[in-house]
Amino acid sequence: MATGHQSVVYEMKKVVAKFGGSNLKKKEDIQKLVNVIKAYDRPMVIVVSAFYGITNHLIQSMEAVKSDESKIKTLIQFLLGMKEEVIRENFGQSEWADKTLKAVEKRIIELERYLTGIHYIGDVPEFVEDVILSYGERLSSLILASILQSKGIDAEEALPEEMPLVTDGEFGNATVDYAAAAKGVQKRLAADKIFVVPGFYGVSPEGKVTLLGRGGSDYSAAALARCLDAESLDVWKDVDGFMSADPKLVKCPRRIKTLSYTEAAELSYFGASILHPRTVEPLQEVSIPIHIGNIDTFEGMVEPRTVVQASETITEDIIKSVTYSDDFCILKLRGAGIGKKRGVLAKVTGVIDKAGINIKSVITSQIAINLLLSAKDIKQAYQLVEELELSAVTELSAIENISTIAVVGEGLLEQPGVAGRMFMAVARKGINVRMIVSGASTVASYFVVASTDRDVAIKAIHTEFFG
Ligand code: ASP
Ligand code: MG
């Protein structure tokens, strides 16, 4: 019977929360996750990564298994033992424990089959590699969903292949195709309950598992948030969000309450390990905020320590944070007029790109071309360029053991004097700055020093801007 009242249905947006390896180190850590999830008290999507160190362990075992069959057993026993400990710790000896253990064993047997396959062919095809490495996450999601259920919480595991979370299909380092994925993701995760999703992978248009790059669970959570038009992406850490510098190097760093998307992206790119550098990518365009919480100081209230959002605040001292990375090396090509000769840069970047090596930055001058590369790639890149035997190049060198130090803050390019203050601070300590890059980003400038000078440089800059 009509009552005459208009009923309005407010659809509540979802929150996507991500818990990473740093939240999953010890078997007791799961309890902390459960407490946080309970405090939200709302339907949401949880994304988990593998337990701390498990992905590296899988990588090493996968290599070893190619030639040594006994390594399959070693790995399987290790995983079973570890997961059983986690399960016994969190369920006691209940029926739930047995049921969960069975499900985990079943999943570990799937992994064993893939490992047996690669042993017999003596090689790891890339599509199999991606499947194998996704098992760290698959074990976390299975166990967490089951623990939540055992506590009477309406939770369910949802796998990326069930949605599907469609990617561009690049193995090892895929990009999520939001347009292709959104409908399926929304449908699979529509119910008003808690979904637990393994991070780190999506599936190609053909349905093959594709990893989203190392540390990629943050990015998968961001991609899901984008597909769901979530209220926020909440990333839980074991530290206090973004800080003005690494607390290990600087005595009293300041917590940064708000950052713009670009500032967060640059800080992450230049080494702040709070977020994966790609996390901002899916969210910036649609202005979904990122909340960073600290699970170790959690006391019952879901409260972000840092919020990353669209608005840009320019602070008085401009600089919000100074960060560093040791994962930069320089490949230096010298030769008179090399910067002016046509084709040299194209040939060099061509061979490096073809080998699948990412060039982080290129800095050229009249007499030199400097390529900034990841430390793991420098030897191979050196060889490739050497083999080109370019007549314009009289000297080729690989500069290792360097660090990049970046300062980040909105307004940095417009405000005169900021770079000057930074370099004066470093110069007063007698540090030799080997290269300076400013202007490539509107919110970041960086320079290169010997790794041995890194800590002193960071401290000097931090004191200059933050006292
Ligand atoms: N477990 C994966 C890795 O170690 C993904 C992640 O932790 O975000 O790379
Ligand atoms: Mg991680």
PDB file of C-alpha atoms and ligand atoms in Angstrom, residues 18 21 49 215, ligand 2:
ATOM      1  CA  LYS A  18      44.968  -2.353   1.398  1.00  0.00           C
ATOM      2  CA  GLY A  21      53.613  -7.258   3.543  1.00  0.00           C
ATOM      3  CA  SER A  49      49.648  -8.701  -0.449  1.00  0.00           C
ATOM      4  CA  GLY A 215      55.238  -4.054  -4.954  1.00  0.00           C
TER       5      GLY A 215
HETATM    6 MG    MG B   2      54.361  -4.142  -0.740  1.00  0.00          MG
END
